[in-house]
Coordinates of C-alpha atoms in Angstrom, one line a residue:
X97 CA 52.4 134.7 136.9
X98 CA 54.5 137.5 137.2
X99 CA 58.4 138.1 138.0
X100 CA 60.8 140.0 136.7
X101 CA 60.7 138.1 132.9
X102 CA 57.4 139.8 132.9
X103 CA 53.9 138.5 132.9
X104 CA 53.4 134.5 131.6
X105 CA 49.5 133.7 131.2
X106 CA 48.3 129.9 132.9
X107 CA 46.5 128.4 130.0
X108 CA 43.6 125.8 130.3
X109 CA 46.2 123.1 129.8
X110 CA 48.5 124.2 132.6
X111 CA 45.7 125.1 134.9
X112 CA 43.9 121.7 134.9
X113 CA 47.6 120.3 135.1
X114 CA 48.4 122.3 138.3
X115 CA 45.0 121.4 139.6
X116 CA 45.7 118.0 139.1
X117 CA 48.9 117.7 141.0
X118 CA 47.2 119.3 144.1
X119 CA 44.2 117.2 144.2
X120 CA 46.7 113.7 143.9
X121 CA 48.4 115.6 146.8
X122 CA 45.5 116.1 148.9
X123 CA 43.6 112.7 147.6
X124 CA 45.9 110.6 146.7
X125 CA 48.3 109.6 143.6
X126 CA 45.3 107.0 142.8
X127 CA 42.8 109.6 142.6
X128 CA 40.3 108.9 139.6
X129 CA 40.3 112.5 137.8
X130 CA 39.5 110.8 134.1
X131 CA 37.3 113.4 131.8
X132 CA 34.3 112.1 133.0
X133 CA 35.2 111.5 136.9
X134 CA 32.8 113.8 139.3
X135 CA 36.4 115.4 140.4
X136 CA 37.8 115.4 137.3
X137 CA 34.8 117.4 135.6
X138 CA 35.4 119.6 138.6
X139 CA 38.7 120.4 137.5
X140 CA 37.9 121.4 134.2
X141 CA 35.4 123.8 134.7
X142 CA 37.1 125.5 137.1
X143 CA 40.0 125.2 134.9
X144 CA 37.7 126.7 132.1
X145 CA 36.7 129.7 134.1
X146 CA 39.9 130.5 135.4
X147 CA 41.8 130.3 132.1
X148 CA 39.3 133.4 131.2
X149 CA 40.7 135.0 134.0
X150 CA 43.6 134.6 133.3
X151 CA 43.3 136.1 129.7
X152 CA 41.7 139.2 131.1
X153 CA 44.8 139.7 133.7
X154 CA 47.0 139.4 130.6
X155 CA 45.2 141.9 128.4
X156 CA 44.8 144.3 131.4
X157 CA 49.1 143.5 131.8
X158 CA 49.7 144.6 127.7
X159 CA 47.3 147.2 128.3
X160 CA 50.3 149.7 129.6
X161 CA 52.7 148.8 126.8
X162 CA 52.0 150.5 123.1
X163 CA 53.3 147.8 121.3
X164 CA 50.8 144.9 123.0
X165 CA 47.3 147.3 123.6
X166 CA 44.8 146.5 121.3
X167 CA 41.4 148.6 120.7
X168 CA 40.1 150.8 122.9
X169 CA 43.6 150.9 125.3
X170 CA 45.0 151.3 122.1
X171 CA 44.0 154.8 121.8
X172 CA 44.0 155.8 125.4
X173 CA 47.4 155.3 125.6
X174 CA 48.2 156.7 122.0
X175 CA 46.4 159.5 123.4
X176 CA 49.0 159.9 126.4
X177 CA 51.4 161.3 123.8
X178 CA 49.0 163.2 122.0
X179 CA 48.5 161.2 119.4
X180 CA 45.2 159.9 118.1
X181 CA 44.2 157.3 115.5
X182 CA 42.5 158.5 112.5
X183 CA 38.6 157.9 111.8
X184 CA 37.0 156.9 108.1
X185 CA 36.7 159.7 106.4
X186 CA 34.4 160.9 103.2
X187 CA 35.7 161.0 100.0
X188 CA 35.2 164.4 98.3
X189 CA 35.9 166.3 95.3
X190 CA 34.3 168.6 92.6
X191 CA 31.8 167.8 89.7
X192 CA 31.0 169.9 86.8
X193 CA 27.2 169.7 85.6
X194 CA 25.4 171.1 82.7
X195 CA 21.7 172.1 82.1
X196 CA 19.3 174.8 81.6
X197 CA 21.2 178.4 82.1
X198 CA 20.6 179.9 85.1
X199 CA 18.5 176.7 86.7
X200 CA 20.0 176.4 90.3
X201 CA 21.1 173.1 91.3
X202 CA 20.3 172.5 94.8
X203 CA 22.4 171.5 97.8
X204 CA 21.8 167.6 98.5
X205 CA 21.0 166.6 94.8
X206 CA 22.6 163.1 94.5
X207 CA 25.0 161.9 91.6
X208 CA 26.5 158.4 91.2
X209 CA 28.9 155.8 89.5
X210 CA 27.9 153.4 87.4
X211 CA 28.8 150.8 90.2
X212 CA 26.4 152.3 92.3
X213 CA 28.4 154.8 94.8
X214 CA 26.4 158.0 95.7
X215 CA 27.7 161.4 96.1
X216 CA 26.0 164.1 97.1
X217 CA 26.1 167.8 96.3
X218 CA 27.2 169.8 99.4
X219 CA 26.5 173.3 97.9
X220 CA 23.9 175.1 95.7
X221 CA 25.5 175.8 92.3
X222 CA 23.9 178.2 89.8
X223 CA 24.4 177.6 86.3
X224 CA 25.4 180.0 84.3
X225 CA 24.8 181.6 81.2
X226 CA 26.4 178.5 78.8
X227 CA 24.1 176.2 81.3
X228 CA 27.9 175.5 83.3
X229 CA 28.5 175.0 87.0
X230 CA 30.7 173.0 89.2
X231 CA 30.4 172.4 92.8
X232 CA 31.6 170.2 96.5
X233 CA 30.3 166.4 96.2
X234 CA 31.3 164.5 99.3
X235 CA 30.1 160.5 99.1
X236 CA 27.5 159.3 101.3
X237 CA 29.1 156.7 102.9
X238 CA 32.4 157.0 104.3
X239 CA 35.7 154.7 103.6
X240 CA 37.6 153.9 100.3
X241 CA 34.7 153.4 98.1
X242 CA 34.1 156.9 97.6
X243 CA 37.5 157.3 96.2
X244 CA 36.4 156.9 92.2
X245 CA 38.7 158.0 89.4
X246 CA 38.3 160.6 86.9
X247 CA 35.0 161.1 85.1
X248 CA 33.0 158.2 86.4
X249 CA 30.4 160.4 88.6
X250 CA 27.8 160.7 85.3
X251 CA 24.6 159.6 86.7
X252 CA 22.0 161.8 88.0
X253 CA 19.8 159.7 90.8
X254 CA 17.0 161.8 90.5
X255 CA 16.9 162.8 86.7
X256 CA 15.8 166.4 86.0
X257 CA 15.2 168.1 83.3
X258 CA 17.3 171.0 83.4
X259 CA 19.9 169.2 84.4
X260 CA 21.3 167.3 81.0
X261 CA 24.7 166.0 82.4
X262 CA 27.8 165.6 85.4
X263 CA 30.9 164.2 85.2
X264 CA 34.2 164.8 88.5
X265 CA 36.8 165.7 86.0
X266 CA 39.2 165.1 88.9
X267 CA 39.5 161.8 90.6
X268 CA 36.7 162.1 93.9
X269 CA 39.8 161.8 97.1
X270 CA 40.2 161.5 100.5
X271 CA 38.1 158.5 101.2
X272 CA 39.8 156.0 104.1
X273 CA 38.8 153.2 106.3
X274 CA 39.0 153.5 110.7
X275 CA 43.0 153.4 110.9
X276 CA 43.8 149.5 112.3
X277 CA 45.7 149.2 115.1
X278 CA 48.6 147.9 113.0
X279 CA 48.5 151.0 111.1
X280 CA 47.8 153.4 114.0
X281 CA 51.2 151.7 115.6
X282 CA 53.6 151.8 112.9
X283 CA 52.3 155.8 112.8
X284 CA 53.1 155.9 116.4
X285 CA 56.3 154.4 116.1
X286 CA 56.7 157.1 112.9
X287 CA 55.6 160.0 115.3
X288 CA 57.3 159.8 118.2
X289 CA 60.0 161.9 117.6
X290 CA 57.5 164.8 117.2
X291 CA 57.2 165.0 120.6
X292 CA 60.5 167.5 120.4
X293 CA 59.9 170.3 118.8
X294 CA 62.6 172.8 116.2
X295 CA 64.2 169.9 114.9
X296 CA 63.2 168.1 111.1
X297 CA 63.0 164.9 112.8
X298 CA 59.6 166.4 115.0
X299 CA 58.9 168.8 111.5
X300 CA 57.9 165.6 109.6
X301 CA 56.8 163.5 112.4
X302 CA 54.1 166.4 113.1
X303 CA 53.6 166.2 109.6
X304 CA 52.7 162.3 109.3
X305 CA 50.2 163.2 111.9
X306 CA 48.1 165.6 109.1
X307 CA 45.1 163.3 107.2
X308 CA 46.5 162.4 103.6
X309 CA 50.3 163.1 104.1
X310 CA 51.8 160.0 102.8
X311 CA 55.4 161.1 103.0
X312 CA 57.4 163.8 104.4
X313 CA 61.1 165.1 104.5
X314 CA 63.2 167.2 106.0
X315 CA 66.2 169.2 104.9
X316 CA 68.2 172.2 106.6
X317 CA 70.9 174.7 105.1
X318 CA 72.9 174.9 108.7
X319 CA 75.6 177.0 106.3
X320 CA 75.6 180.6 105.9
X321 CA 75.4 180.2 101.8
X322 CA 73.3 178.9 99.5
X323 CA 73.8 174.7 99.5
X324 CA 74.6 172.8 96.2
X325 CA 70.9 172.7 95.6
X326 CA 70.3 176.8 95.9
X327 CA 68.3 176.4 99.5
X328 CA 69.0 179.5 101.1
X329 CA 71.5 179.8 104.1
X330 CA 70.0 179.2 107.6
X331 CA 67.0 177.5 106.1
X332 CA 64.8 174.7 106.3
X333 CA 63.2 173.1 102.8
X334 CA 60.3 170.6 103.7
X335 CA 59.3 168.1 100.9
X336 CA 55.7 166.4 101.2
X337 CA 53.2 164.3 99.3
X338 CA 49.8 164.6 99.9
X339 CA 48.1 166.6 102.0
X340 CA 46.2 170.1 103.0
X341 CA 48.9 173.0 102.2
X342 CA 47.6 175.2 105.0
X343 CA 47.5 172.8 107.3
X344 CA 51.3 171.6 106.6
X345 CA 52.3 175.5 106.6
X346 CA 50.8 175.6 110.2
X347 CA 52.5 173.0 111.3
X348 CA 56.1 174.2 110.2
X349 CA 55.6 177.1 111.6
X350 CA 54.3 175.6 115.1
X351 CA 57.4 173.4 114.7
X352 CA 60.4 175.5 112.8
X353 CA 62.8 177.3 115.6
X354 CA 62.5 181.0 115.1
X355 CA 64.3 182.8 112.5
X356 CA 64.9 179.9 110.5
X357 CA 63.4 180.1 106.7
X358 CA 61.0 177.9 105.7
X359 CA 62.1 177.6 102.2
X360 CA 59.7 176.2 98.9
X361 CA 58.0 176.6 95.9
X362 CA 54.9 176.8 97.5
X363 CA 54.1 180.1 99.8
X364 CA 51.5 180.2 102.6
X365 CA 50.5 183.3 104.7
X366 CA 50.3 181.8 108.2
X367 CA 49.1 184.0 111.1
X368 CA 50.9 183.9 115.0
X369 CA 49.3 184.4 117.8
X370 CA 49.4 188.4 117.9
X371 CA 47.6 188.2 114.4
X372 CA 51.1 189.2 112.4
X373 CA 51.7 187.3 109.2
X374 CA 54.4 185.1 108.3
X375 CA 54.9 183.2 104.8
X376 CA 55.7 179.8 105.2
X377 CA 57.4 177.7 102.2
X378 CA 57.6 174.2 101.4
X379 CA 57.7 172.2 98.2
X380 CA 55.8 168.8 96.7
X381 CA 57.5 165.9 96.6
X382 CA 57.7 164.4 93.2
X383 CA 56.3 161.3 92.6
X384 CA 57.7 159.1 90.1
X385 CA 55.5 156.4 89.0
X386 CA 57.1 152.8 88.8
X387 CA 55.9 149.9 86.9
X388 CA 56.5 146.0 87.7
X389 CA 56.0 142.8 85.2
X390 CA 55.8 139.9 87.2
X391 CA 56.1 136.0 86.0
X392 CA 54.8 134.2 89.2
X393 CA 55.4 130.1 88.9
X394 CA 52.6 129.0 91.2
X395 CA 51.7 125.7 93.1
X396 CA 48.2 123.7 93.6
X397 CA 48.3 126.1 97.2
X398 CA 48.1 129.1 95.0
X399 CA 45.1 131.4 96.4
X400 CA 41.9 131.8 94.0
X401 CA 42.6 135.7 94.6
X402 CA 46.6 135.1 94.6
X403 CA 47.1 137.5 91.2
X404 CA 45.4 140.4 93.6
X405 CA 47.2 139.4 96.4
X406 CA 50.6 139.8 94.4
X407 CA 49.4 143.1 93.7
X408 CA 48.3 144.7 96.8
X409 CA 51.7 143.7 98.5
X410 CA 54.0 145.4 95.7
X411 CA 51.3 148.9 96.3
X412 CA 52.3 148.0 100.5
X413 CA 56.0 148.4 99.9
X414 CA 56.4 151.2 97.2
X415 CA 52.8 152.9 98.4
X416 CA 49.8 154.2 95.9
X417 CA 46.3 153.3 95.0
X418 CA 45.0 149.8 94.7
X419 CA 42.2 148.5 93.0
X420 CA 39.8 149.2 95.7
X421 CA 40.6 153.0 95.9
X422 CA 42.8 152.2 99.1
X423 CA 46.3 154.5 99.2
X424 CA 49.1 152.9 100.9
X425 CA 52.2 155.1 102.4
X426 CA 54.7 152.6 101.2
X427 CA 58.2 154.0 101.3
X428 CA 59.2 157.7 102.1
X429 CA 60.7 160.3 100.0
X430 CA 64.2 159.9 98.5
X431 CA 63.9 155.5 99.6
X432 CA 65.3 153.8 97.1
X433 CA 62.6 151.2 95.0
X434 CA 64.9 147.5 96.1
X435 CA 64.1 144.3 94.0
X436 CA 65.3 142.2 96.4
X437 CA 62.6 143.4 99.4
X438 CA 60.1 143.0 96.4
X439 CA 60.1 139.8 96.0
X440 CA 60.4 139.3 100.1
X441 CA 56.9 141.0 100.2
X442 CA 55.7 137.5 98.2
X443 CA 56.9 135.4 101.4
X444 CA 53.2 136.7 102.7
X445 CA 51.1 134.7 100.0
X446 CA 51.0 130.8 100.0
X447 CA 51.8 128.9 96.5
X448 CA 54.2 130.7 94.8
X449 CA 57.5 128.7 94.1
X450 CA 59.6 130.9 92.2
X451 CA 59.1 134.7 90.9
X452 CA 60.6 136.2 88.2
X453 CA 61.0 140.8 88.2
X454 CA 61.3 143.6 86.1
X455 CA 61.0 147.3 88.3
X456 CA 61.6 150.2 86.1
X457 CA 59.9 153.6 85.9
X458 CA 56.7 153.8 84.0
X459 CA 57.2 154.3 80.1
X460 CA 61.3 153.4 80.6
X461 CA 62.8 150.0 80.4
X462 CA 62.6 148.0 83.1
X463 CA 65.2 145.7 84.4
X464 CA 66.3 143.7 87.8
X465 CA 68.6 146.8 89.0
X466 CA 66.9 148.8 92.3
X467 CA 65.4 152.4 91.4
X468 CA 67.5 154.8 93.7
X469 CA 65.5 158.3 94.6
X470 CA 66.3 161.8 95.0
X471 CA 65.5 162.8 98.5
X472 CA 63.0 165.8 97.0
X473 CA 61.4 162.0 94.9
X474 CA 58.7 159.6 96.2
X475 CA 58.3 156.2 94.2
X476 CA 54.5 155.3 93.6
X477 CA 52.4 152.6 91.9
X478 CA 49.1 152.2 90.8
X479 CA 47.4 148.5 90.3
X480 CA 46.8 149.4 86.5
X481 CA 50.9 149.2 86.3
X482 CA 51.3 146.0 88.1
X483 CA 51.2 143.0 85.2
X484 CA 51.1 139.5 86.8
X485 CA 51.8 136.5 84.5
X486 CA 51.1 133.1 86.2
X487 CA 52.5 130.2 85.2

């Protein structure tokens, strides 16, 4: 039904229950309406029909409310705002190979890991007088597989002869499953502010928006001198990890009012509509790696897969790659690391009775104090610095 408390969906139970009071009203109190009675069986598979109709009325009712779509409705109303969720993607990068000088490797030649995950060569590449040449790869298939680490693309599927040897001697990137509607939500819910536009809050909202930013920030220099940091007066300085640095320079300048500075390390020539050029600043966030030893005391509930488990939820909160290539946001620059919501990310896994945690930076001491950040840092982990002990 639905009133002013909103919309309340009639279960199987409650329809055969109301059904039940109107035939005894109709029939009789000593109506037989047992499982198995002609009218009872009635009941029920009216009752079974009707609860389905129900369930669609109350889908089509969440439908207009971000928070309860789901799918399809979903995205349609995502797309009201101008915001749209974000498709697997193809993992690419660069490989260098070595053969026969001046033997031209053609476009579509397929390389591979040693675990079997094919990339293929998106370019001709000529090699060249020291039999040298690098070139695009992008994997076959799309998602996190494709994201491999440092020189593990070595295997020519189709061995040649003039080719003698590849290896990615950076990490193969950008590989990421269909964005879940959890995930497409909480970047809805991170987003919304960009709807504005010439404030930071709709700066880095507008920036979340861009494939593989993972964190963004904000920070203006309202004063007419330099600020304690040496940002320049009347400026903006924008902070980001991850990400294509033309595409973030377009967006501040879409999104910075007009002659505000947009202040970094990094300078990019962006063009406005009339074809004049403008350079657009901004600056990496630096990551700072933590590392976590964990005692876990476990109980016969413990999951087979608990130790991975463990993991994956510490790379959820502080954000970084897990051990199935996946990269997790996690917290946003300058968010201090806290112990305490660390060991509240364990409430999620079954078995564990008591935890014991040391959090410190990578190659420091670690300890049981929280890791505060500088608003221009962004904490990060990777699985190989997780160590779970079970006990």
């Amino acid at each position: 039904m639905l009133d002013k408390n909103g919309f309340k969906r009639k279960r199987y139970s409650d329809l055969v229950e109301d059904m039940t009071l109107k035939v005894k009203e109709l029939f009789g109190e000593d109506t037989n309406l047992s499982e198995r009675s002609f009218l009872g069986i009635l009941i029920r598979l009216f009752a079974w029909f009707l609860a389905t109709i129900w369930e669609v009325a109350e889908k089509v009712y969440n439908s207009g409310y971000m928070h309860k779509a789901e799918g399809i409705q979903l995205d349609r109303k995502a797309w009201e705002f101008g915001i749209t969720r974000l498709q697997e993607q193809h993992a690419q990068g660069m490989v260098e190979i070595r053969g026969s000088p001046g033997y031209v490797v053609e476009e579509g030649t397929l390389f591979e890991t040693e675990k079997g995950v094919l990339f293929e060569l998106i370019e001709d590449v000529a090699l060249d007088d020291n039999g040298v040449g690098t070139g695009s790869i992008v994997c076959t298939d799309p998602g996190t597989k494709g994201n491999v680490a440092a020189n593990t693309v070595k295997i020519v599927s189709n061995p040649n002869e003039n080719i003698t040897s590849v290896t990615n001697p950076e990490p193969i990137t950008g590989g990421r499953e269909r964005e879940t509607d959890a995930e497409f939500l909480e970047r809805y819910q991170q987003t919304l502010s960009g709807l504005g536009s010439s404030s930071t809050d709709s700066i880095r909202a507008e920036l979340l928006k861009l494939n593989g930013v993972r964190a963004a920030v904000v920070i203006e220099n309202t004063k007419s001198t330099p600020d304690e940091a040496g940002r320049p007066p009347k400026s903006i300085s924008t902070y980001v990890l991850g990400g294509d640095p033309n595409k973030i320079a377009q967006v501040i300048f879409k999104k910075k009012a007009a002659g505000i500075e947009a202040y970094g390390t990094e300078q990019i020539e962006v063009l406005d509509m009339g074809g004049y050029p403008h350079t657009i600043g901004f600056s990496w966030v630096t990551e700072v790696p933590i590392a976590i030893q964990a005692t876990i005391y476990k109980n016969d509930s413990f999951p087979a897969d608990g130790v991975q488990q463990i993991k994956t939820q510490f790379i959820k909160y502080i954000g970084g790659e897990d051990a199935d290539g996946t990269f997790y946001t996690g917290l946003n620059a300058g968010e201090t690391v806290t112990v305490f919501k660390l060991i509240k990310q364990l409430d999620k896994i079954e078995g564990i009775d008591d935890v014991e945690l040391l959090v410190g930076i990578k190659g420091q001491t670690l300890g049981t104090e929280n890791i505060p950040m500088d608003i221009t840092q962004v904490a990060q982990i990777s699985h190989t610095d997780i160590e779970v002990q079970v006990v």
